[in-house]
Short mmCIF file of C-alpha atoms in Angstrom, two decimals:
data_model
loop_
_atom_site.label_atom_id
_atom_site.label_comp_id
_atom_site.label_asym_id
_atom_site.label_seq_id
_atom_site.Cartn_x
_atom_site.Cartn_y
_atom_site.Cartn_z
CA MET S 1 0.00 0.00 0.00
CA ALA S 2 2.74 2.46 0.93
CA ASN S 3 4.70 1.66 -2.24
CA GLN S 4 1.55 2.12 -4.34
CA THR S 5 0.92 5.49 -2.70
CA PHE S 6 4.51 6.55 -3.37
CA ASN S 7 4.43 5.38 -6.99
CA ARG S 8 1.17 7.24 -7.61
CA HIS S 9 2.33 10.52 -6.05
CA ALA S 10 5.82 10.25 -7.53
CA GLY S 11 4.22 9.69 -10.93
CA ASP S 12 2.12 12.80 -10.45
CA PHE S 13 5.28 14.68 -9.53
CA LEU S 14 7.12 13.61 -12.68
CA THR S 15 4.24 14.31 -15.03
CA SER S 16 3.32 17.65 -13.48
CA THR S 17 6.79 19.21 -13.50
CA PRO S 18 8.44 20.59 -16.67
CA ARG S 19 11.00 18.11 -17.96
CA GLU S 20 13.69 20.75 -18.37
CA GLY S 21 13.30 21.80 -14.77
CA ILE S 22 13.67 18.21 -13.59
CA TRP S 23 16.88 17.70 -15.55
CA THR S 24 18.39 20.98 -14.35
CA ALA S 25 17.48 20.31 -10.75
CA SER S 26 18.67 16.70 -10.97
CA ILE S 27 22.12 17.69 -12.22
CA LEU S 28 22.53 20.32 -9.54
CA LEU S 29 21.29 18.05 -6.80
CA LEU S 30 23.45 15.13 -7.85
CA GLY S 31 26.38 17.44 -7.39
CA LEU S 32 25.12 18.37 -3.94
CA CYS S 33 24.73 14.68 -3.11
CA TYR S 34 28.33 14.07 -4.07
CA LEU S 35 29.53 16.95 -1.93
CA ALA S 36 27.32 15.89 0.98
CA SER S 37 28.77 12.38 0.92
CA SER S 38 32.19 13.75 1.82
CA TYR S 39 31.09 14.99 5.21
CA LEU S 40 28.53 12.48 6.43
CA GLN S 41 28.18 12.38 10.19
CA LYS S 42 30.92 10.70 12.16
CA SER S 43 30.61 6.97 12.60
CA SER S 44 28.44 6.12 15.57
CA ASN S 45 29.50 4.51 18.82
CA PHE S 46 26.85 1.86 18.28
CA PRO S 47 26.47 -1.09 15.88
CA LEU S 48 23.98 -1.07 13.03
CA ILE S 49 21.20 -3.65 12.77
CA ASN S 50 20.04 -3.06 9.18
CA ASP S 51 23.41 -2.79 7.46
CA GLY S 52 22.59 -4.89 4.41
CA LYS S 53 21.26 -3.92 1.03
CA ASN S 54 18.52 -1.26 1.00
CA PRO S 55 18.47 -0.56 4.77
CA LYS S 56 15.65 1.99 4.44
CA SER S 57 13.51 -0.57 2.64
CA GLN S 58 14.25 -3.05 5.44
CA PHE S 59 13.14 -0.44 7.94
CA ARG S 60 9.90 0.34 6.16
CA LYS S 61 8.92 -3.31 5.85
CA ASN S 62 10.36 -4.97 8.97
CA ALA S 63 11.09 -2.39 11.66
CA LYS S 64 9.54 -4.42 14.48
CA GLU S 65 11.59 -7.49 13.62
CA LEU S 66 14.75 -5.39 13.24
CA ILE S 67 14.28 -3.85 16.69
CA ALA S 68 13.72 -7.28 18.26
CA GLN S 69 16.81 -8.65 16.47
CA GLY S 70 18.87 -5.68 17.62
CA PHE S 71 18.18 -6.29 21.30
CA GLN S 72 18.84 -10.01 20.86
CA LYS S 73 22.07 -9.49 18.95
CA PHE S 74 23.67 -6.59 20.82
CA ALA S 75 24.30 -6.10 24.52
CA GLY S 76 23.10 -2.48 24.51
CA PRO S 77 21.90 0.31 22.23
CA PHE S 78 22.19 -0.02 18.47
CA ASN S 79 21.55 2.05 15.35
CA LEU S 80 18.52 1.57 13.14
CA ILE S 81 18.60 3.21 9.70
CA THR S 82 15.21 4.88 9.17
CA ASP S 83 13.80 6.85 6.26
CA THR S 84 15.33 10.02 7.73
CA GLY S 85 18.66 8.52 8.76
CA PRO S 86 20.02 6.58 11.76
CA ILE S 87 18.33 6.49 15.16
CA ILE S 88 19.96 5.01 18.24
CA MET S 89 17.47 2.55 19.72
CA LEU S 90 17.74 2.54 23.51
CA PRO S 91 16.28 -0.16 25.79
CA PRO S 92 13.44 0.88 28.16
CA GLU S 93 15.76 0.96 31.20
CA TYR S 94 17.04 4.31 29.91
CA ILE S 95 13.62 6.00 30.15
CA ASP S 96 14.40 7.90 33.36
CA SER S 97 17.85 8.93 32.18
CA VAL S 98 16.49 10.27 28.91
CA ASN S 99 13.74 12.19 30.71
CA GLN S 100 16.28 13.83 33.01
CA GLU S 101 18.70 14.85 30.25
CA SER S 102 17.98 18.38 29.01
CA LYS S 103 20.41 17.99 26.10
CA LEU S 104 18.19 15.32 24.56
CA ASN S 105 15.51 17.42 22.88
CA PHE S 106 12.10 16.09 21.82
CA ASN S 107 10.95 19.10 19.78
CA LYS S 108 14.15 19.23 17.74
CA PHE S 109 13.71 15.55 16.87
CA ILE S 110 10.14 16.13 15.68
CA GLU S 111 11.20 19.05 13.51
CA ILE S 112 13.86 16.98 11.74
CA ASN S 113 11.96 13.71 11.51
CA ASN S 114 8.78 15.38 10.25
CA LEU S 115 10.56 17.69 7.78
CA ALA S 116 9.28 20.80 9.54
CA LYS S 117 11.68 23.08 7.65
CA TYR S 118 9.44 22.66 4.60
CA ASP S 119 6.30 24.79 4.41
CA THR S 120 4.02 21.78 3.79
CA PHE S 121 4.94 20.43 7.21
CA ARG S 122 5.15 23.72 9.10
CA ASN S 123 2.62 22.51 11.69
CA PHE S 124 5.42 20.35 13.16
CA ARG S 125 7.49 23.43 14.04
CA SER S 126 7.81 24.11 17.75
CA PRO S 127 5.81 26.96 19.31
CA PRO S 128 7.34 28.97 22.17
CA HIS S 129 8.69 26.68 24.89
CA GLY S 130 6.00 25.04 27.00
CA MET S 131 3.17 26.97 25.36
CA PHE S 132 1.37 24.04 23.75
CA GLU S 133 1.53 21.90 26.88
CA GLU S 134 0.32 24.72 29.12
CA ALA S 135 -2.60 25.55 26.85
CA VAL S 136 -3.72 21.93 26.75
CA MET S 137 -3.28 21.38 30.48
CA LYS S 138 -4.90 24.61 31.73
CA GLY S 139 -7.51 25.09 29.04
CA LEU S 140 -8.49 21.51 28.28
CA THR S 141 -7.49 19.02 30.97
CA ARG S 142 -8.51 21.11 33.98
CA ASN S 143 -11.97 21.64 32.51
CA LEU S 144 -12.77 18.12 31.35
CA PRO S 145 -15.94 17.61 33.46
CA ARG S 146 -17.76 20.52 31.85
CA PHE S 147 -17.06 19.17 28.36
CA THR S 148 -18.72 15.80 28.95
CA LYS S 149 -22.31 16.74 28.04
CA ALA S 150 -21.21 18.66 24.95
CA LEU S 151 -19.21 15.64 23.75
CA SER S 152 -22.16 13.33 24.38
CA ASP S 153 -24.53 15.64 22.47
CA GLU S 154 -22.10 15.89 19.58
CA MET S 155 -21.64 12.12 19.40
CA GLU S 156 -25.42 11.70 19.32
CA SER S 157 -25.54 14.13 16.40
CA CYS S 158 -22.63 12.38 14.66
CA LEU S 159 -24.38 9.01 14.75
CA ASN S 160 -27.63 10.50 13.49
CA ASP S 161 -25.74 11.97 10.52
CA THR S 162 -23.50 9.00 9.66
CA TRP S 163 -25.05 5.69 10.74
CA ALA S 164 -28.52 4.61 9.67
CA GLN S 165 -31.17 4.11 12.34
CA THR S 166 -32.38 0.84 10.82
CA SER S 167 -32.52 -2.40 12.83
CA GLU S 168 -31.27 -4.29 9.75
CA TRP S 169 -27.58 -5.15 9.47
CA HIS S 170 -25.72 -2.81 7.13
CA GLU S 171 -22.08 -2.15 6.34
CA VAL S 172 -20.52 1.18 7.32
CA LYS S 173 -17.44 3.10 6.22
CA LEU S 174 -15.56 2.75 9.47
CA GLN S 175 -12.43 4.81 8.79
CA ALA S 176 -14.28 7.70 7.13
CA ASP S 177 -16.97 7.81 9.80
CA ILE S 178 -14.49 7.77 12.70
CA LEU S 179 -12.51 10.62 11.15
CA THR S 180 -15.74 12.61 10.92
CA TRP S 181 -16.71 11.84 14.52
CA VAL S 182 -13.34 12.76 15.97
CA ALA S 183 -13.06 15.92 13.87
CA ARG S 184 -16.48 17.06 15.10
CA LEU S 185 -15.97 16.05 18.73
CA SER S 186 -12.60 17.76 18.90
CA SER S 187 -13.77 20.89 17.10
CA ARG S 188 -16.81 21.18 19.39
CA ILE S 189 -14.49 21.61 22.37
CA PHE S 190 -11.53 23.35 20.71
CA ASN S 191 -13.45 25.78 18.50
CA GLY S 192 -17.09 25.88 19.56
CA GLU S 193 -20.23 25.25 17.53
CA GLU S 194 -19.54 27.85 14.82
CA LEU S 195 -16.62 25.97 13.32
CA THR S 196 -18.07 22.56 14.18
CA ARG S 197 -21.02 23.34 11.88
CA ASN S 198 -18.74 24.67 9.14
CA GLU S 199 -18.48 21.81 6.61
CA ASP S 200 -15.45 23.36 4.91
CA TRP S 201 -13.57 23.54 8.20
CA LEU S 202 -14.40 19.92 9.07
CA ARG S 203 -13.40 18.73 5.61
CA ILE S 204 -10.11 20.61 5.86
CA SER S 205 -9.44 19.29 9.38
CA LYS S 206 -9.81 15.69 8.20
CA ASP S 207 -8.05 16.01 4.86
CA TYR S 208 -5.22 18.09 6.26
CA THR S 209 -4.49 15.47 8.92
CA VAL S 210 -4.56 12.46 6.60
CA ASN S 211 -2.79 14.16 3.70
CA THR S 212 -0.05 15.66 5.88
CA PHE S 213 1.08 12.25 7.10
CA THR S 214 0.73 10.68 3.64
CA ALA S 215 2.72 13.50 2.02
CA LEU S 216 5.35 13.18 4.74
CA ALA S 217 5.78 9.46 4.04
CA VAL S 218 6.04 10.10 0.29
CA CYS S 219 8.61 12.88 0.67
CA LYS S 220 10.76 10.64 2.85
CA PHE S 221 11.11 8.23 -0.08
CA PHE S 222 13.19 10.85 -1.87
CA PRO S 223 16.90 11.23 -1.00
CA ALA S 224 17.37 14.17 1.37
CA PRO S 225 18.83 16.59 -1.23
CA PHE S 226 15.78 16.03 -3.48
CA ARG S 227 13.12 16.50 -0.82
CA TRP S 228 12.76 20.24 -1.24
CA LEU S 229 11.91 19.72 -4.92
CA ALA S 230 9.43 16.95 -4.10
CA GLU S 231 7.82 19.05 -1.37
CA ARG S 232 7.34 21.93 -3.80
CA ALA S 233 6.08 19.85 -6.74
CA LEU S 234 4.14 16.86 -5.41
CA PRO S 235 0.40 17.39 -5.97
CA LEU S 236 -0.40 16.04 -2.50
CA CYS S 237 1.98 18.53 -0.87
CA ARG S 238 0.39 21.32 -2.87
CA LYS S 239 -3.04 20.18 -1.67
CA VAL S 240 -1.86 20.27 1.97
CA ARG S 241 -0.68 23.84 1.48
CA ARG S 242 -3.92 24.84 -0.26
CA ASP S 243 -5.99 23.36 2.57
CA ARG S 244 -3.95 25.20 5.15
CA ALA S 245 -4.49 28.47 3.27
CA ALA S 246 -8.22 27.77 3.03
CA GLY S 247 -8.36 26.99 6.76
CA ALA S 248 -6.50 30.21 7.51
CA ARG S 249 -9.12 32.15 5.51
CA ILE S 250 -11.89 30.58 7.61
CA LEU S 251 -10.07 31.46 10.83
CA ALA S 252 -9.16 35.03 9.74
CA PRO S 253 -12.44 36.81 10.62
CA ILE S 254 -12.69 34.92 13.91
CA LEU S 255 -9.15 35.93 14.87
CA ALA S 256 -9.77 39.51 13.73
CA ALA S 257 -12.89 39.75 15.88
CA ARG S 258 -10.92 38.47 18.88
CA LYS S 259 -8.22 41.09 18.42
CA ALA S 260 -10.83 43.82 18.05
CA GLU S 261 -12.55 42.74 21.27
CA ILE S 262 -9.25 42.66 23.16
CA ALA S 263 -8.29 46.11 21.86
CA ALA S 264 -11.72 47.60 22.69
CA ALA S 265 -11.67 46.11 26.20
CA LYS S 266 -8.19 47.49 26.76
CA ARG S 267 -9.30 50.99 25.75
CA GLU S 268 -12.22 50.77 28.18
CA GLY S 269 -10.09 49.34 30.97
CA LYS S 270 -12.04 46.11 31.36
CA GLU S 271 -11.56 42.40 30.70
CA PRO S 272 -12.42 41.25 27.16
CA ASN S 273 -15.50 39.06 26.70
CA LEU S 274 -13.98 36.06 24.91
CA PRO S 275 -15.08 32.45 24.38
CA ASP S 276 -13.27 29.80 26.42
CA ASP S 277 -11.79 27.92 23.47
CA SER S 278 -8.41 26.85 22.14
CA ILE S 279 -7.73 30.24 20.54
CA GLU S 280 -8.00 31.78 24.00
CA TRP S 281 -6.04 28.94 25.67
CA PHE S 282 -3.09 29.59 23.37
CA ARG S 283 -3.31 33.38 23.79
CA LYS S 284 -3.06 33.05 27.56
CA ALA S 285 -0.29 30.44 27.42
CA ALA S 286 1.77 32.60 25.06
CA LYS S 287 2.24 35.27 27.76
CA GLY S 288 2.98 37.88 25.13
CA ARG S 289 5.31 35.71 23.03
CA ALA S 290 4.91 35.65 19.26
CA TYR S 291 3.18 32.66 17.66
CA ASN S 292 1.07 31.74 14.65
CA ASP S 293 -2.59 31.10 15.50
CA CYS S 294 -3.30 29.09 12.37
CA ASP S 295 -0.29 26.81 12.82
CA LEU S 296 -1.31 26.03 16.38
CA GLN S 297 -4.93 25.34 15.45
CA PHE S 298 -3.82 22.88 12.78
CA SER S 299 -1.26 21.29 15.11
CA LEU S 300 -3.93 20.79 17.76
CA SER S 301 -6.34 19.36 15.20
CA ILE S 302 -3.75 16.95 13.82
CA ALA S 303 -2.72 15.75 17.28
CA ALA S 304 -6.34 15.12 18.27
CA ILE S 305 -7.61 13.54 15.06
CA HIS S 306 -4.56 11.39 14.30
CA THR S 307 -4.19 9.68 17.68
CA THR S 308 -7.83 9.53 18.79
CA SER S 309 -9.22 8.17 15.53
CA ASP S 310 -6.53 5.50 15.52
CA LEU S 311 -7.35 4.20 19.01
CA LEU S 312 -11.11 4.41 18.52
CA GLY S 313 -10.89 2.62 15.17
CA GLN S 314 -8.77 -0.22 16.56
CA ALA S 315 -11.04 -0.52 19.62
CA LEU S 316 -14.10 -1.04 17.41
CA LEU S 317 -12.28 -3.64 15.31
CA ASN S 318 -11.17 -5.42 18.47
CA LEU S 319 -14.75 -5.39 19.69
CA GLY S 320 -15.79 -7.06 16.45
CA ALA S 321 -12.97 -9.61 16.74
CA HIS S 322 -13.83 -10.31 20.40
CA PRO S 323 -17.64 -10.32 20.56
CA GLU S 324 -17.47 -11.88 24.04
CA MET S 325 -16.51 -8.40 25.30
CA MET S 326 -19.73 -6.78 24.07
CA GLU S 327 -22.02 -7.88 26.91
CA PRO S 328 -19.76 -6.98 29.88
CA LEU S 329 -18.91 -3.61 28.31
CA ARG S 330 -22.55 -2.88 27.57
CA LYS S 331 -23.69 -3.97 31.04
CA GLU S 332 -21.05 -1.80 32.72
CA ALA S 333 -21.98 1.24 30.62
CA ALA S 334 -25.68 0.90 31.41
CA GLU S 335 -25.07 0.43 35.14
CA VAL S 336 -22.55 3.27 35.50
CA LEU S 337 -24.51 5.82 33.49
CA GLY S 338 -27.75 4.77 35.14
CA ARG S 339 -26.18 5.45 38.51
CA TYR S 340 -24.02 8.53 37.85
CA GLY S 341 -25.25 9.96 34.57
CA TRP S 342 -22.58 12.11 32.90
CA GLN S 343 -21.01 13.24 36.15
CA LYS S 344 -17.21 13.22 36.38
CA VAL S 345 -17.10 10.00 38.37
CA ALA S 346 -18.94 8.07 35.63
CA LEU S 347 -16.04 7.98 33.17
CA ALA S 348 -13.66 6.90 35.94
CA GLU S 349 -16.02 4.06 36.90
CA LEU S 350 -16.01 2.56 33.39
CA ARG S 351 -13.22 0.20 34.44
CA ILE S 352 -13.81 -2.60 31.95
CA LEU S 353 -13.97 -0.11 29.08
CA ASP S 354 -10.81 1.58 30.40
CA SER S 355 -9.05 -1.81 30.46
CA PHE S 356 -10.35 -2.73 27.01
CA LEU S 357 -8.96 0.49 25.55
CA LYS S 358 -5.62 0.20 27.34
CA GLU S 359 -5.23 -3.38 26.13
CA THR S 360 -6.06 -2.24 22.60
CA GLN S 361 -3.34 0.37 22.90
CA ARG S 362 -0.86 -2.08 24.45
CA LEU S 363 -0.99 -4.46 21.51
CA LYS S 364 -1.16 -1.70 18.89
CA PRO S 365 0.23 1.64 20.01
CA ILE S 366 0.57 4.29 17.35
CA ALA S 367 4.30 3.50 17.10
CA MET S 368 6.65 0.75 18.27
CA ALA S 369 9.10 3.24 19.78
CA SER S 370 8.61 6.43 21.76
CA MET S 371 10.46 9.20 23.60
CA HIS S 372 12.31 10.35 20.50
CA ARG S 373 15.10 12.85 21.08
CA LEU S 374 17.84 14.81 19.29
CA ALA S 375 21.12 15.39 21.11
CA THR S 376 21.82 19.14 21.14
CA ASP S 377 25.25 18.44 22.66
CA ASP S 378 27.37 15.42 23.56
CA VAL S 379 25.60 13.37 26.24
CA GLU S 380 26.71 10.53 28.49
CA LEU S 381 24.02 8.25 29.90
CA PRO S 382 24.53 5.56 32.60
CA ASN S 383 26.78 2.59 31.83
CA GLY S 384 29.05 4.72 29.65
CA ILE S 385 26.52 5.22 26.86
CA LYS S 386 27.79 8.22 24.87
CA ILE S 387 25.47 10.05 22.49
CA ARG S 388 27.14 12.52 20.15
CA LYS S 389 25.74 15.93 19.31
CA GLY S 390 23.35 15.64 16.38
CA GLU S 391 22.54 11.98 16.95
CA ARG S 392 18.92 10.92 17.43
CA THR S 393 17.57 8.44 19.95
CA ALA S 394 14.35 6.59 20.73
CA ILE S 395 13.17 4.16 23.40
CA SER S 396 11.89 0.81 22.19
CA SER S 397 8.34 -0.08 23.29
CA HIS S 398 8.98 -3.84 23.27
CA ARG S 399 8.17 -4.24 26.97
CA MET S 400 4.50 -3.91 26.03
CA TRP S 401 4.80 -7.29 24.30
CA SER S 402 7.24 -8.91 26.73
CA GLU S 403 6.50 -12.11 28.66
CA SER S 404 8.48 -10.72 31.60
CA ASP S 405 5.92 -7.90 31.92
CA TYR S 406 2.67 -9.44 30.69
CA GLU S 407 1.22 -12.93 30.85
CA ASN S 408 0.43 -14.22 27.35
CA PRO S 409 1.52 -10.88 25.86
CA ASP S 410 0.41 -11.72 22.31
CA THR S 411 -3.16 -12.50 23.41
CA PHE S 412 -5.83 -9.82 23.65
CA ASP S 413 -7.34 -9.76 27.14
CA GLY S 414 -9.93 -7.04 27.57
CA PHE S 415 -9.94 -7.56 31.35
CA ARG S 416 -6.15 -7.50 31.72
CA PHE S 417 -5.92 -4.09 33.36
CA VAL S 418 -9.02 -4.59 35.52
CA LYS S 419 -7.14 -7.51 37.07
CA ARG S 420 -3.89 -5.54 37.21
CA ARG S 421 -5.49 -2.82 39.31
CA LYS S 422 -5.74 -5.39 42.11
CA VAL S 423 -2.00 -6.17 42.03
CA PRO S 424 0.05 -4.19 44.59
CA GLY S 425 2.18 -1.61 42.84
CA TYR S 426 -0.01 -1.59 39.70
CA GLU S 427 -3.13 0.05 41.10
CA HIS S 428 -2.43 3.44 39.50
CA LYS S 429 -0.37 2.22 36.54
CA SER S 430 -3.28 0.29 35.08
CA HIS S 431 -5.47 3.23 34.01
CA LEU S 432 -5.71 4.23 30.35
CA ILE S 433 -4.27 7.67 31.07
CA SER S 434 -1.34 6.26 33.10
CA THR S 435 2.09 5.91 31.55
CA SER S 436 4.86 3.60 32.71
CA ALA S 437 8.04 1.94 31.49
CA ASP S 438 6.05 -1.14 30.47
CA HIS S 439 3.27 0.80 28.71
CA THR S 440 4.59 3.71 26.65
CA ALA S 441 1.73 4.12 24.17
CA PHE S 442 1.27 7.72 25.38
CA SER S 443 5.05 7.98 25.83
CA HIS S 444 6.29 8.49 29.41
CA GLY S 445 7.69 11.28 31.53
CA LYS S 446 7.76 15.00 30.85
CA HIS S 447 6.80 14.65 27.19
CA ALA S 448 3.98 12.16 27.70
CA CYS S 449 0.99 13.11 25.54
CA PRO S 450 -0.59 16.15 27.25
CA GLY S 451 -3.93 15.55 25.54
CA ARG S 452 -4.36 11.95 26.70
CA PHE S 453 -6.84 12.90 29.44
CA PHE S 454 -9.17 14.54 26.92
CA ALA S 455 -8.64 11.74 24.38
CA ALA S 456 -9.54 9.10 26.99
CA ASN S 457 -12.78 10.90 27.88
CA GLU S 458 -13.66 11.54 24.25
CA ILE S 459 -13.17 7.89 23.26
CA LYS S 460 -15.08 6.56 26.28
CA ILE S 461 -18.06 8.82 25.53
CA ALA S 462 -18.05 7.71 21.89
CA MET S 463 -17.76 4.05 22.87
CA VAL S 464 -20.65 4.28 25.36
CA HIS S 465 -22.93 5.67 22.66
CA LEU S 466 -21.90 2.90 20.27
CA LEU S 467 -22.25 0.13 22.87
CA LEU S 468 -25.70 1.17 24.02
CA LYS S 469 -27.15 2.07 20.64
CA TYR S 470 -25.72 -0.42 18.15
CA ASP S 471 -24.94 -4.07 17.62
CA LEU S 472 -21.69 -4.59 15.74
CA LYS S 473 -20.07 -7.48 13.92
CA LEU S 474 -16.89 -8.09 11.97
CA GLU S 475 -17.23 -10.73 9.25
CA ASP S 476 -13.52 -11.62 9.26
CA ALA S 477 -11.67 -11.28 12.60
CA LYS S 478 -8.38 -11.16 10.72
CA ARG S 479 -9.40 -7.73 9.46
CA ALA S 480 -8.83 -6.42 12.98
CA SER S 481 -5.09 -6.97 12.48
CA TRP S 482 -3.25 -3.71 12.00
CA LYS S 483 -0.72 -2.60 9.42
CA MET S 484 2.88 -1.52 10.00
CA TYR S 485 5.08 0.88 8.09
CA GLY S 486 8.46 1.64 9.61
CA ILE S 487 7.84 2.10 13.33
CA VAL S 488 4.27 3.27 12.72
CA MET S 489 1.38 0.90 13.50
CA PHE S 490 -1.99 1.88 12.04
CA VAL S 491 -5.54 0.58 11.77
CA ASN S 492 -6.31 -1.59 8.77
CA PRO S 493 -7.82 0.95 6.35
CA ASP S 494 -9.67 -1.79 4.45
CA ALA S 495 -11.49 -3.18 7.49
CA LYS S 496 -15.28 -3.03 7.33
CA ILE S 497 -17.87 -3.68 10.00
CA SER S 498 -21.61 -4.16 9.96
CA VAL S 499 -23.96 -2.50 12.46
CA ARG S 500 -27.63 -2.35 13.31
CA ARG S 501 -29.59 -0.06 15.60
CA LYS S 502 -30.74 -1.58 18.88
CA LYS S 503 -33.25 -0.47 21.45
CA GLU S 504 -31.61 1.87 23.93
CA GLU S 505 -31.53 0.85 27.57
CA LEU S 506 -31.11 4.47 28.74
CA ASP S 507 -32.38 7.87 27.71
CA MET S 508 -28.91 9.33 27.21
CA ASP S 509 -30.25 12.81 26.48
CA ASN S 510 -31.63 13.17 30.00
CA LEU S 511 -28.82 11.79 32.14
CA VAL S 512 -27.60 13.70 35.18
CA THR S 513 -24.72 16.05 34.35
CA GLU S 514 -22.04 17.75 36.41
CA GLY S 515 -23.59 20.39 38.65
#
């Protein structure tokens, strides 16, 4: 699939660019390649696992096997050639050391790995230090209880618009529908109802997210000196840039009105009357520092849609592959909501659902390595591990599939983390939002996903609606198996499920809400 995507977009690139320009650029860039080869980075302190023919192709096709082989073959860290160059793969015992080392920089890694220097991928550029995290924590996480009813109402509306109300079995477009749900749910909280009802904004939010990551993968196929040309000429990259410009035009009058209100309030010596949304969260977190509103709105949208749709999609496929989980999940949802309604405690009491989601994420996180860093200076970690300036590192996530950490680690057990909560020392590590050295799906430490608390609530609310309103079946359980490309693990895009409307056990529109 990835190769087909590349061939299609590369073909578009070649046929849409003047031949003379290609030849001129090729000659110049070949010369640059030759010059660049004379000063490649110094040889690493660590051995290389994919040192054979076509190491990048090996990485794209067999990264998980290569990482496993590396830890079996070598006594410590090793290099893995990726599509953007070598990364030093560190074992999980270095998690704390990496978190404590200020010269190992997460944001710098993201900018290089995600080609942020190119305009198409500008949303991966770092905002002022700590601004994104503070906006999410203070604006979003601290206010989660008051978002619950709005999310429930929006999910109700989503299902009415996307899934038929018939009691007959019918096939649905799972991936497309989930993208729509998550885009609407996220926008309802981040941007309010005005943008949530704007079909152009929702279309851009979805397309921009999907196309950004697809364009990024395609550009990485090109040798580094050629990427700038590909990024300029590839039709998909041009579409990403057009969508960003269109989104910026939609945001422009909203941002202008905000600035006018702030200026008027300042003249009158009073506080501005502003909505409590992500635009305001970022303004407060900036503390007067310069930033680009549009870039941050798209970054927030990408972060929310990409990760949340992936976990929700895999959870529904797992539910289809493990129909024995339907009844206990449904029973728990009915009992908890019947008792607590949509009060804050309700989502915390959905323990089986929490375990089901965490187990889904354990077997298929969004990537098989986490805690990526770039060394901004020479670094020495414990046991004499020396990382040179400019080298990149990552922590392998293989403990999530290790027999030393989990019983029958290759088997899906929806109750696994319900049972783990009863084990001394694991009581607080077994929640979906918890991170630990043996469960790094949300990463771990100071750069753990700041939006995971919102994502957990959002997915639980969506799942409760689906459990109580629909029956679901998956014709072929093998379709629940995920795909892998490099270190990325993603939901099978070809998987299809069938659903039918069932009689609701609760009137979800009239449940008790937070007072």
